[in-house]
């Protein structure tokens, strides 16, 4: 099929490349000339496992093209995915300016039937607004449909998530739209949930909010475990084996970050407010998440006594492993809180150093974890990168001023660390 994807951010680029890989002709459109020029040369602006090869392979096969010209993108395409940003506004609601602009432009340029699909995460009723916007500006009186097809891609495993989804959600208002999307996704052989547009929009926000709630729930349990002298990992295991609960997203730690959960939670709370419902449960999920970062800082303070003038080594800046994304990463708040206390900060991350340099000032960027540990009063794990799990702990112990590790992601075995001579502080167990 001929597909156009508008927006070559994280979601757009992965969607475009994967749709090309399963046999479609895809043209990706973005207003950012520099980005498009780079993409044409096979230079990928984000770090995502396997994406570079996927883009190159499909460019070679002439199934994936890039342009800044929306008209060119629309010419041959029947299905148009809107995958532009929906950044948070001051009040937590989603800013839909880009979505509206794209909808308007599509309606002005289209000359044959188009199925316009929302791919970005948007509040319920956006589909109705897109339909209204396209109708109002539909110069050539062209037939069109609107659909919602939310993405469930996790950064770091987005390609795998696209190719092997748990489900595909298709929100439509016509048989034709349904048939087109079912045909498009049939090679993936995944369960499809076919519904109306509003329900599809809510599925996305409800899913992300539910996962965030699971994380805050286990973090609350983790704090109870700490006080009671229990082990949160065993509790998570015991809960998770119940199929109705499931073990996923029950890892206690410094909480969730990234550009999806915090933003989507805030947006969903705002949507509910507009619909005259006070979603207090989700407000509490946010509060628990904020508390976890302060908790980690308090653990550091409790073990260093005076933080002012001390050197604290931070391992991990990205909001989770296998990505260079530091947006809303817990590390940023933790570093800010420690700097406010007067600490000197040294940091290392396997992928996020360049992005971190743009936002973190007065911090020493180190070449590796050992340089972070050298002469530090405390080593803090903020992101559970695999390479941190395999550190030479003997070497780390020699390099640290005192053998203190505060682990915000529970990557080590407490007994082994204690045996190795460390004072080891983690989350929800001792
Ligand atoms: C999330 C969802 O998982 C995707 O399904 C969704 O498509 C995406 O948002 C989106 O809306 O675009 P992502 O933000 O890439 O994906 O990250 P996750 O892997 O879900 O992790 C989110 C955060 O939760 C991370 O900071 C992670 O460290 C934290 N987390 C996760 C925990 O603290 N504990 C857990 O048990 C699991």
GROMACS .gro file of C-alpha atoms and ligand atoms in nm:
model
  467
    1UNK     CA    1   0.000   0.000   0.000
    2UNK     CA    2   0.108   0.362  -0.039
    3UNK     CA    3   0.151   0.529   0.296
    4UNK     CA    4   0.249   0.877   0.408
    5UNK     CA    5   0.375   0.940   0.762
    6UNK     CA    6   0.378   1.301   0.874
    7UNK     CA    7   0.637   1.367   1.147
    8UNK     CA    8   0.970   1.185   1.165
    9UNK     CA    9   1.006   1.189   1.540
   10UNK     CA   10   1.036   0.874   1.736
   11UNK     CA   11   0.692   0.735   1.657
   12UNK     CA   12   0.676   0.851   1.294
   13UNK     CA   13   1.017   0.721   1.197
   14UNK     CA   14   0.974   0.379   1.356
   15UNK     CA   15   0.621   0.345   1.212
   16UNK     CA   16   0.735   0.452   0.864
   17UNK     CA   17   1.038   0.223   0.858
   18UNK     CA   18   0.844  -0.077   0.991
   19UNK     CA   19   0.551  -0.028   0.752
   20UNK     CA   20   0.803  -0.018   0.466
   21UNK     CA   21   0.968  -0.333   0.595
   22UNK     CA   22   0.643  -0.529   0.586
   23UNK     CA   23   0.605  -0.446   0.218
   24UNK     CA   24   0.450  -0.101   0.178
   25UNK     CA   25   0.578   0.206  -0.005
   26UNK     CA   26   0.621   0.473   0.260
   27UNK     CA   27   0.703   0.839   0.231
   28UNK     CA   28   0.790   1.025   0.552
   29UNK     CA   29   0.734   1.399   0.570
   30UNK     CA   30   0.884   1.649   0.812
   31UNK     CA   31   0.918   2.028   0.811
   32UNK     CA   32   1.273   2.001   0.951
   33UNK     CA   33   1.495   2.024   0.639
   34UNK     CA   34   1.814   1.931   0.817
   35UNK     CA   35   1.655   1.618   0.963
   36UNK     CA   36   1.515   1.511   0.626
   37UNK     CA   37   1.851   1.567   0.456
   38UNK     CA   38   2.019   1.353   0.718
   39UNK     CA   39   1.756   1.081   0.690
   40UNK     CA   40   1.798   1.075   0.313
   41UNK     CA   41   2.166   0.995   0.378
   42UNK     CA   42   2.071   0.724   0.626
   43UNK     CA   43   2.168   0.932   0.933
   44UNK     CA   44   1.921   0.861   1.214
   45UNK     CA   45   1.859   1.145   1.460
   46UNK     CA   46   1.772   0.913   1.752
   47UNK     CA   47   1.930   0.607   1.907
   48UNK     CA   48   1.699   0.311   1.863
   49UNK     CA   49   1.809  -0.049   1.839
   50UNK     CA   50   1.800  -0.172   1.477
   51UNK     CA   51   1.643   0.144   1.332
   52UNK     CA   52   1.942   0.249   1.125
   53UNK     CA   53   1.962  -0.083   0.942
   54UNK     CA   54   1.588  -0.091   0.891
   55UNK     CA   55   1.585   0.258   0.737
   56UNK     CA   56   1.884   0.184   0.513
   57UNK     CA   57   1.747  -0.150   0.398
   58UNK     CA   58   1.414  -0.004   0.297
   59UNK     CA   59   1.567   0.302   0.135
   60UNK     CA   60   1.775   0.068  -0.081
   61UNK     CA   61   1.465  -0.128  -0.177
   62UNK     CA   62   1.302   0.205  -0.270
   63UNK     CA   63   1.022   0.144  -0.024
   64UNK     CA   64   1.109   0.427   0.212
   65UNK     CA   65   1.156   0.790   0.110
   66UNK     CA   66   1.183   1.122   0.291
   67UNK     CA   67   1.062   1.467   0.194
   68UNK     CA   68   0.981   1.808   0.340
   69UNK     CA   69   0.699   1.851   0.088
   70UNK     CA   70   0.365   1.733   0.224
   71UNK     CA   71   0.208   1.766  -0.122
   72UNK     CA   72   0.458   1.512  -0.257
   73UNK     CA   73   0.385   1.287   0.039
   74UNK     CA   74   0.013   1.298  -0.023
   75UNK     CA   75   0.022   1.250  -0.399
   76UNK     CA   76   0.026   0.870  -0.417
   77UNK     CA   77  -0.068   0.782  -0.061
   78UNK     CA   78  -0.405   0.652   0.051
   79UNK     CA   79  -0.330   0.625   0.423
   80UNK     CA   80  -0.182   0.929   0.597
   81UNK     CA   81  -0.050   0.884   0.950
   82UNK     CA   82  -0.026   1.193   1.167
   83UNK     CA   83   0.271   1.134   1.394
   84UNK     CA   84   0.366   1.488   1.492
   85UNK     CA   85   0.444   1.597   1.847
   86UNK     CA   86   0.175   1.662   2.108
   87UNK     CA   87   0.391   1.833   2.372
   88UNK     CA   88   0.258   1.920   2.718
   89UNK     CA   89   0.123   2.268   2.783
   90UNK     CA   90   0.184   2.455   3.108
   91UNK     CA   91  -0.142   2.319   3.254
   92UNK     CA   92  -0.054   1.955   3.169
   93UNK     CA   93  -0.294   1.932   2.873
   94UNK     CA   94  -0.162   1.828   2.530
   95UNK     CA   95  -0.073   2.101   2.281
   96UNK     CA   96  -0.245   1.995   1.959
   97UNK     CA   97  -0.129   2.284   1.741
   98UNK     CA   98   0.086   2.061   1.521
   99UNK     CA   99  -0.192   1.807   1.474
  100UNK     CA  100  -0.434   2.080   1.369
  101UNK     CA  101  -0.181   2.233   1.127
  102UNK     CA  102  -0.116   1.900   0.960
  103UNK     CA  103  -0.488   1.821   0.937
  104UNK     CA  104  -0.551   2.158   0.773
  105UNK     CA  105  -0.266   2.119   0.526
  106UNK     CA  106  -0.372   1.767   0.432
  107UNK     CA  107  -0.724   1.889   0.358
  108UNK     CA  108  -0.593   2.171   0.142
  109UNK     CA  109  -0.361   1.953  -0.066
  110UNK     CA  110  -0.551   1.626  -0.101
  111UNK     CA  111  -0.703   1.553  -0.439
  112UNK     CA  112  -0.814   1.190  -0.393
  113UNK     CA  113  -0.961   0.974  -0.111
  114UNK     CA  114  -0.747   0.974   0.202
  115UNK     CA  115  -0.765   0.785   0.528
  116UNK     CA  116  -0.620   1.019   0.790
  117UNK     CA  117  -0.496   0.826   1.092
  118UNK     CA  118  -0.398   0.970   1.429
  119UNK     CA  119  -0.084   0.792   1.545
  120UNK     CA  120   0.038   1.045   1.801
  121UNK     CA  121  -0.103   1.017   2.153
  122UNK     CA  122  -0.396   1.256   2.161
  123UNK     CA  123  -0.684   1.335   2.395
  124UNK     CA  124  -1.021   1.179   2.333
  125UNK     CA  125  -1.223   1.383   2.082
  126UNK     CA  126  -0.916   1.483   1.879
  127UNK     CA  127  -1.042   1.257   1.599
  128UNK     CA  128  -1.366   1.451   1.587
  129UNK     CA  129  -1.170   1.778   1.569
  130UNK     CA  130  -0.945   1.644   1.295
  131UNK     CA  131  -1.255   1.543   1.098
  132UNK     CA  132  -1.406   1.888   1.151
  133UNK     CA  133  -1.083   2.066   1.050
  134UNK     CA  134  -1.045   1.859   0.734
  135UNK     CA  135  -1.412   1.910   0.639
  136UNK     CA  136  -1.390   2.287   0.682
  137UNK     CA  137  -1.078   2.319   0.467
  138UNK     CA  138  -1.158   2.049   0.210
  139UNK     CA  139  -1.103   2.262  -0.102
  140UNK     CA  140  -1.147   1.991  -0.361
  141UNK     CA  141  -1.442   1.827  -0.181
  142UNK     CA  142  -1.249   1.504  -0.163
  143UNK     CA  143  -1.383   1.200   0.027
  144UNK     CA  144  -1.189   1.111   0.340
  145UNK     CA  145  -1.205   0.916   0.665
  146UNK     CA  146  -1.042   0.971   1.001
  147UNK     CA  147  -0.917   0.690   1.224
  148UNK     CA  148  -0.727   0.646   1.547
  149UNK     CA  149  -0.448   0.389   1.563
  150UNK     CA  150  -0.245   0.456   1.878
  151UNK     CA  151   0.110   0.330   1.908
  152UNK     CA  152   0.235   0.116   2.193
  153UNK     CA  153   0.606   0.134   2.114
  154UNK     CA  154   0.857   0.130   2.394
  155UNK     CA  155   1.177   0.320   2.334
  156UNK     CA  156   1.468   0.080   2.300
  157UNK     CA  157   1.247  -0.201   2.171
  158UNK     CA  158   1.021  -0.007   1.939
  159UNK     CA  159   1.086  -0.219   1.629
  160UNK     CA  160   1.017  -0.541   1.810
  161UNK     CA  161   0.703  -0.387   1.963
  162UNK     CA  162   0.585  -0.281   1.618
  163UNK     CA  163   0.653  -0.616   1.455
  164UNK     CA  164   0.520  -0.828   1.742
  165UNK     CA  165   0.248  -0.625   1.912
  166UNK     CA  166   0.026  -0.763   2.188
  167UNK     CA  167  -0.262  -0.595   2.007
  168UNK     CA  168  -0.338  -0.342   1.737
  169UNK     CA  169  -0.605  -0.086   1.818
  170UNK     CA  170  -0.808   0.044   1.527
  171UNK     CA  171  -1.061   0.317   1.596
  172UNK     CA  172  -1.276   0.388   1.293
  173UNK     CA  173  -1.602   0.545   1.182
  174UNK     CA  174  -1.647   0.368   0.847
  175UNK     CA  175  -1.618   0.021   0.694
  176UNK     CA  176  -1.371   0.145   0.433
  177UNK     CA  177  -1.136   0.282   0.699
  178UNK     CA  178  -1.160  -0.044   0.890
  179UNK     CA  179  -1.084  -0.253   0.582
  180UNK     CA  180  -0.782  -0.043   0.486
  181UNK     CA  181  -0.625  -0.062   0.832
  182UNK     CA  182  -0.701  -0.431   0.878
  183UNK     CA  183  -0.535  -0.501   0.542
  184UNK     CA  184  -0.235  -0.286   0.630
  185UNK     CA  185  -0.171  -0.466   0.958
  186UNK     CA  186  -0.270  -0.819   0.855
  187UNK     CA  187   0.096  -0.926   0.790
  188UNK     CA  188   0.166  -0.877   1.161
  189UNK     CA  189  -0.088  -1.146   1.256
  190UNK     CA  190  -0.169  -0.975   1.586
  191UNK     CA  191  -0.501  -0.951   1.767
  192UNK     CA  192  -0.690  -0.644   1.652
  193UNK     CA  193  -0.929  -0.441   1.863
  194UNK     CA  194  -1.168  -0.267   1.628
  195UNK     CA  195  -1.369   0.008   1.787
  196UNK     CA  196  -1.492   0.365   1.751
  197UNK     CA  197  -1.242   0.651   1.738
  198UNK     CA  198  -1.305   0.784   2.090
  199UNK     CA  199  -1.259   0.445   2.254
  200UNK     CA  200  -0.931   0.395   2.065
  201UNK     CA  201  -0.808   0.733   2.187
  202UNK     CA  202  -0.895   0.644   2.545
  203UNK     CA  203  -0.730   0.300   2.518
  204UNK     CA  204  -0.395   0.470   2.469
  205UNK     CA  205  -0.418   0.705   2.766
  206UNK     CA  206  -0.576   0.439   2.985
  207UNK     CA  207  -0.300   0.188   2.901
  208UNK     CA  208  -0.012   0.425   2.977
  209UNK     CA  209  -0.182   0.549   3.294
  210UNK     CA  210  -0.243   0.193   3.411
  211UNK     CA  211   0.122   0.100   3.360
  212UNK     CA  212   0.233   0.415   3.544
  213UNK     CA  213  -0.009   0.322   3.822
  214UNK     CA  214   0.149  -0.024   3.847
  215UNK     CA  215   0.490   0.136   3.892
  216UNK     CA  216   0.368   0.379   4.158
  217UNK     CA  217   0.181   0.098   4.330
  218UNK     CA  218   0.492  -0.117   4.363
  219UNK     CA  219   0.691   0.188   4.473
  220UNK     CA  220   0.437   0.249   4.751
  221UNK     CA  221   0.464  -0.120   4.847
  222UNK     CA  222   0.842  -0.085   4.834
  223UNK     CA  223   0.828   0.190   5.095
  224UNK     CA  224   0.611  -0.027   5.318
  225UNK     CA  225   0.854  -0.319   5.271
  226UNK     CA  226   1.144  -0.098   5.377
  227UNK     CA  227   0.970   0.005   5.696
  228UNK     CA  228   0.848  -0.347   5.771
  229UNK     CA  229   1.180  -0.516   5.688
  230UNK     CA  230   1.038  -0.711   5.391
  231UNK     CA  231   1.172  -0.758   5.037
  232UNK     CA  232   0.981  -0.580   4.759
  233UNK     CA  233   1.126  -0.805   4.489
  234UNK     CA  234   0.983  -1.114   4.654
  235UNK     CA  235   0.653  -0.932   4.703
  236UNK     CA  236   0.649  -0.838   4.332
  237UNK     CA  237   0.728  -1.198   4.239
  238UNK     CA  238   0.453  -1.328   4.463
  239UNK     CA  239   0.201  -1.082   4.325
  240UNK     CA  240   0.317  -1.109   3.965
  241UNK     CA  241   0.270  -1.484   3.934
  242UNK     CA  242  -0.103  -1.423   3.965
  243UNK     CA  243  -0.198  -1.402   3.598
  244UNK     CA  244  -0.454  -1.134   3.677
  245UNK     CA  245  -0.175  -0.909   3.803
  246UNK     CA  246   0.136  -1.004   3.600
  247UNK     CA  247   0.500  -0.939   3.694
  248UNK     CA  248   0.569  -0.668   3.432
  249UNK     CA  249   0.601  -0.308   3.552
  250UNK     CA  250   0.642  -0.411   3.912
  251UNK     CA  251   1.006  -0.308   3.944
  252UNK     CA  252   1.043  -0.068   4.233
  253UNK     CA  253   1.291   0.215   4.200
  254UNK     CA  254   1.324   0.587   4.145
  255UNK     CA  255   1.007   0.592   3.938
  256UNK     CA  256   0.909   0.643   3.578
  257UNK     CA  257   1.031   0.912   3.342
  258UNK     CA  258   1.049   0.965   2.967
  259UNK     CA  259   0.833   1.162   2.733
  260UNK     CA  260   0.531   0.932   2.755
  261UNK     CA  261   0.419   0.839   3.106
  262UNK     CA  262   0.461   1.176   3.280
  263UNK     CA  263   0.311   1.364   2.986
  264UNK     CA  264   0.027   1.121   2.924
  265UNK     CA  265  -0.066   1.104   3.292
  266UNK     CA  266  -0.088   1.482   3.314
  267UNK     CA  267  -0.287   1.493   2.990
  268UNK     CA  268  -0.529   1.223   3.105
  269UNK     CA  269  -0.588   1.403   3.436
  270UNK     CA  270  -0.664   1.718   3.233
  271UNK     CA  271  -0.895   1.531   2.993
  272UNK     CA  272  -1.087   1.386   3.288
  273UNK     CA  273  -1.111   1.732   3.444
  274UNK     CA  274  -1.261   1.867   3.121
  275UNK     CA  275  -1.511   1.582   3.129
  276UNK     CA  276  -1.596   1.680   3.485
  277UNK     CA  277  -1.427   1.386   3.656
  278UNK     CA  278  -1.162   1.429   3.923
  279UNK     CA  279  -0.911   1.151   3.849
  280UNK     CA  280  -0.761   1.164   4.201
  281UNK     CA  281  -0.611   0.816   4.162
  282UNK     CA  282  -0.381   0.936   3.885
  283UNK     CA  283  -0.286   1.247   4.082
  284UNK     CA  284  -0.165   1.015   4.357
  285UNK     CA  285   0.031   0.811   4.098
  286UNK     CA  286   0.214   1.133   4.007
  287UNK     CA  287   0.280   1.220   4.371
  288UNK     CA  288   0.426   0.879   4.452
  289UNK     CA  289   0.650   0.909   4.147
  290UNK     CA  290   0.784   1.246   4.261
  291UNK     CA  291   0.837   1.112   4.613
  292UNK     CA  292   1.062   0.828   4.491
  293UNK     CA  293   1.325   1.072   4.363
  294UNK     CA  294   1.330   1.261   4.693
  295UNK     CA  295   1.348   0.930   4.874
  296UNK     CA  296   1.668   0.836   4.690
  297UNK     CA  297   1.822   1.173   4.773
  298UNK     CA  298   1.725   1.126   5.138
  299UNK     CA  299   1.891   0.785   5.139
  300UNK     CA  300   2.211   0.949   5.013
  301UNK     CA  301   2.184   1.221   5.277
  302UNK     CA  302   2.118   0.970   5.555
  303UNK     CA  303   2.436   0.786   5.467
  304UNK     CA  304   2.667   1.078   5.403
  305UNK     CA  305   2.546   1.297   5.689
  306UNK     CA  306   2.663   1.621   5.524
  307UNK     CA  307   2.619   1.635   5.147
  308UNK     CA  308   2.760   1.983   5.095
  309UNK     CA  309   3.105   1.967   4.938
  310UNK     CA  310   3.092   1.587   4.894
  311UNK     CA  311   3.134   1.421   4.555
  312UNK     CA  312   2.852   1.202   4.432
  313UNK     CA  313   2.891   0.978   4.129
  314UNK     CA  314   2.580   0.915   3.923
  315UNK     CA  315   2.557   0.609   3.695
  316UNK     CA  316   2.278   0.640   3.439
  317UNK     CA  317   2.113   0.951   3.298
  318UNK     CA  318   1.866   0.819   3.040
  319UNK     CA  319   1.513   0.761   3.171
  320UNK     CA  320   1.562   0.387   3.117
  321UNK     CA  321   1.829   0.163   2.960
  322UNK     CA  322   1.886   0.121   2.585
  323UNK     CA  323   1.794   0.475   2.493
  324UNK     CA  324   1.971   0.812   2.486
  325UNK     CA  325   1.648   0.988   2.587
  326UNK     CA  326   1.674   1.201   2.900
  327UNK     CA  327   1.338   1.378   2.876
  328UNK     CA  328   1.173   1.381   3.220
  329UNK     CA  329   1.443   1.138   3.335
  330UNK     CA  330   1.454   1.084   3.714
  331UNK     CA  331   1.831   1.150   3.694
  332UNK     CA  332   1.775   1.518   3.614
  333UNK     CA  333   1.563   1.584   3.923
  334UNK     CA  334   1.793   1.377   4.144
  335UNK     CA  335   2.099   1.570   4.023
  336UNK     CA  336   1.920   1.901   4.074
  337UNK     CA  337   1.819   1.807   4.429
  338UNK     CA  338   2.175   1.698   4.513
  339UNK     CA  339   2.326   2.012   4.363
  340UNK     CA  340   2.082   2.221   4.568
  341UNK     CA  341   2.234   2.051   4.873
  342UNK     CA  342   2.579   2.162   4.758
  343UNK     CA  343   2.711   1.829   4.626
  344UNK     CA  344   2.969   1.798   4.347
  345UNK     CA  345   2.832   1.569   4.077
  346UNK     CA  346   3.011   1.333   3.840
  347UNK     CA  347   2.810   1.141   3.581
  348UNK     CA  348   2.831   0.868   3.320
  349UNK     CA  349   2.575   0.713   3.085
  350UNK     CA  350   2.650   0.470   2.800
  351UNK     CA  351   2.435   0.660   2.547
  352UNK     CA  352   2.290   0.981   2.687
  353UNK     CA  353   2.606   1.190   2.743
  354UNK     CA  354   2.558   1.418   2.441
  355UNK     CA  355   2.197   1.492   2.520
  356UNK     CA  356   2.282   1.542   2.888
  357UNK     CA  357   2.559   1.793   2.805
  358UNK     CA  358   2.293   2.019   2.654
  359UNK     CA  359   2.093   2.043   2.977
  360UNK     CA  360   2.321   1.959   3.269
  361UNK     CA  361   2.555   2.234   3.378
  362UNK     CA  362   2.821   2.232   3.651
  363UNK     CA  363   2.847   1.854   3.637
  364UNK     CA  364   3.160   1.652   3.556
  365UNK     CA  365   3.104   1.422   3.258
  366UNK     CA  366   3.319   1.109   3.290
  367UNK     CA  367   3.440   0.861   3.029
  368UNK     CA  368   3.332   0.548   3.216
  369UNK     CA  369   3.186   0.426   3.548
  370UNK     CA  370   3.532   0.392   3.702
  371UNK     CA  371   3.613   0.756   3.643
  372UNK     CA  372   3.282   0.838   3.815
  373UNK     CA  373   3.377   0.627   4.115
  374UNK     CA  374   3.727   0.775   4.153
  375UNK     CA  375   3.736   0.977   4.477
  376UNK     CA  376   3.357   0.989   4.502
  377UNK     CA  377   3.197   0.970   4.847
  378UNK     CA  378   2.904   0.773   4.712
  379UNK     CA  379   2.810   0.591   4.392
  380UNK     CA  380   2.443   0.617   4.289
  381UNK     CA  381   2.271   0.392   4.034
  382UNK     CA  382   1.986   0.576   3.861
  383UNK     CA  383   1.942   0.376   3.538
  384UNK     CA  384   1.977  -0.003   3.519
  385UNK     CA  385   2.204  -0.031   3.214
  386UNK     CA  386   2.340  -0.384   3.170
  387UNK     CA  387   2.699  -0.262   3.175
  388UNK     CA  388   2.651  -0.134   3.532
  389UNK     CA  389   2.547  -0.482   3.639
  390UNK     CA  390   2.886  -0.617   3.530
  391UNK     CA  391   3.117  -0.363   3.693
  392UNK     CA  392   3.443  -0.476   3.850
  393UNK     CA  393   3.329  -0.405   4.204
  394UNK     CA  394   3.674  -0.466   4.354
  395UNK     CA  395   3.806  -0.187   4.137
  396UNK     CA  396   3.508   0.035   4.221
  397UNK     CA  397   3.570  -0.018   4.592
  398UNK     CA  398   3.932   0.085   4.561
  399UNK     CA  399   3.840   0.397   4.365
  400UNK     CA  400   3.563   0.522   4.596
  401UNK     CA  401   3.653   0.738   4.896
  402UNK     CA  402   3.419   0.524   5.101
  403UNK     CA  403   3.252   0.200   4.985
  404UNK     CA  404   2.899   0.337   4.966
  405UNK     CA  405   2.656   0.245   4.685
  406UNK     CA  406   2.300   0.379   4.678
  407UNK     CA  407   2.110   0.182   4.416
  408UNK     CA  408   1.787   0.337   4.288
  409UNK     CA  409   1.715   0.041   4.057
  410UNK     CA  410   1.803  -0.264   4.268
  411UNK     CA  411   2.057  -0.402   4.021
  412UNK     CA  412   2.281  -0.580   4.273
  413UNK     CA  413   2.239  -0.858   4.523
  414UNK     CA  414   2.250  -0.692   4.868
  415UNK     CA  415   2.414  -0.992   5.034
  416UNK     CA  416   2.693  -1.012   4.772
  417UNK     CA  417   2.758  -0.638   4.797
  418UNK     CA  418   2.775  -0.647   5.174
  419UNK     CA  419   3.008  -0.944   5.158
  420UNK     CA  420   3.229  -0.748   4.919
  421UNK     CA  421   3.259  -0.480   5.186
  422UNK     CA  422   3.015  -0.222   5.058
  423UNK     CA  423   2.754  -0.031   5.247
  424UNK     CA  424   2.476  -0.103   5.002
  425UNK     CA  425   2.147   0.086   5.015
  426UNK     CA  426   1.869  -0.006   4.772
  427UNK     CA  427   1.493   0.031   4.729
  428UNK     CA  428   1.235  -0.169   4.924
  429UNK     CA  429   1.468  -0.426   5.076
  430UNK     CA  430   1.779  -0.440   5.286
  431LIG     C1  431   0.578   0.372   2.723
  431LIG     C2  432   0.485   0.249   2.705
  431LIG     O1  433   0.544   0.137   2.769
  431LIG     C3  434   0.461   0.221   2.557
  431LIG     O2  435   0.371   0.113   2.544
  431LIG     C4  436   0.404   0.346   2.492
  431LIG     O3  437   0.381   0.327   2.355
  431LIG     C5  438   0.500   0.461   2.511
  431LIG     O4  439   0.520   0.482   2.652
  431LIG     C6  440   0.439   0.583   2.447
  431LIG     O5  441   0.335   0.629   2.491
  431LIG     O6  442   0.489   0.628   2.343
  431LIG     P1  443   0.843   0.413   2.717
  431LIG     O7  444   0.814   0.552   2.764
  431LIG     O8  445   0.936   0.393   2.603
  431LIG     O9  446   0.704   0.339   2.671
  431LIG    O10  447   0.903   0.338   2.841
  431LIG     P2  448   0.869   0.215   2.935
  431LIG    O11  449   0.954   0.101   2.899
  431LIG    O12  450   0.725   0.190   2.942
  431LIG    O13  451   0.922   0.274   3.075
  431LIG     C7  452   0.872   0.397   3.127
  431LIG     C8  453   0.937   0.432   3.257
  431LIG    O14  454   0.891   0.346   3.361
  431LIG     C9  455   1.089   0.421   3.261
  431LIG    O15  456   1.141   0.535   3.327
  431LIG    C10  457   1.117   0.296   3.341
  431LIG    O16  458   1.239   0.301   3.408
  431LIG    C11  459   1.000   0.299   3.438
  431LIG     N1  460   0.966   0.165   3.492
  431LIG    C12  461   0.918   0.067   3.409
  431LIG    C13  462   0.979   0.140   3.627
  431LIG    O17  463   1.022   0.228   3.706
  431LIG     N2  464   0.944   0.017   3.676
  431LIG    C14  465   0.896  -0.081   3.597
  431LIG    O18  466   0.866  -0.190   3.649
  431LIG    C15  467   0.884  -0.055   3.460
   0.00000   0.00000   0.00000
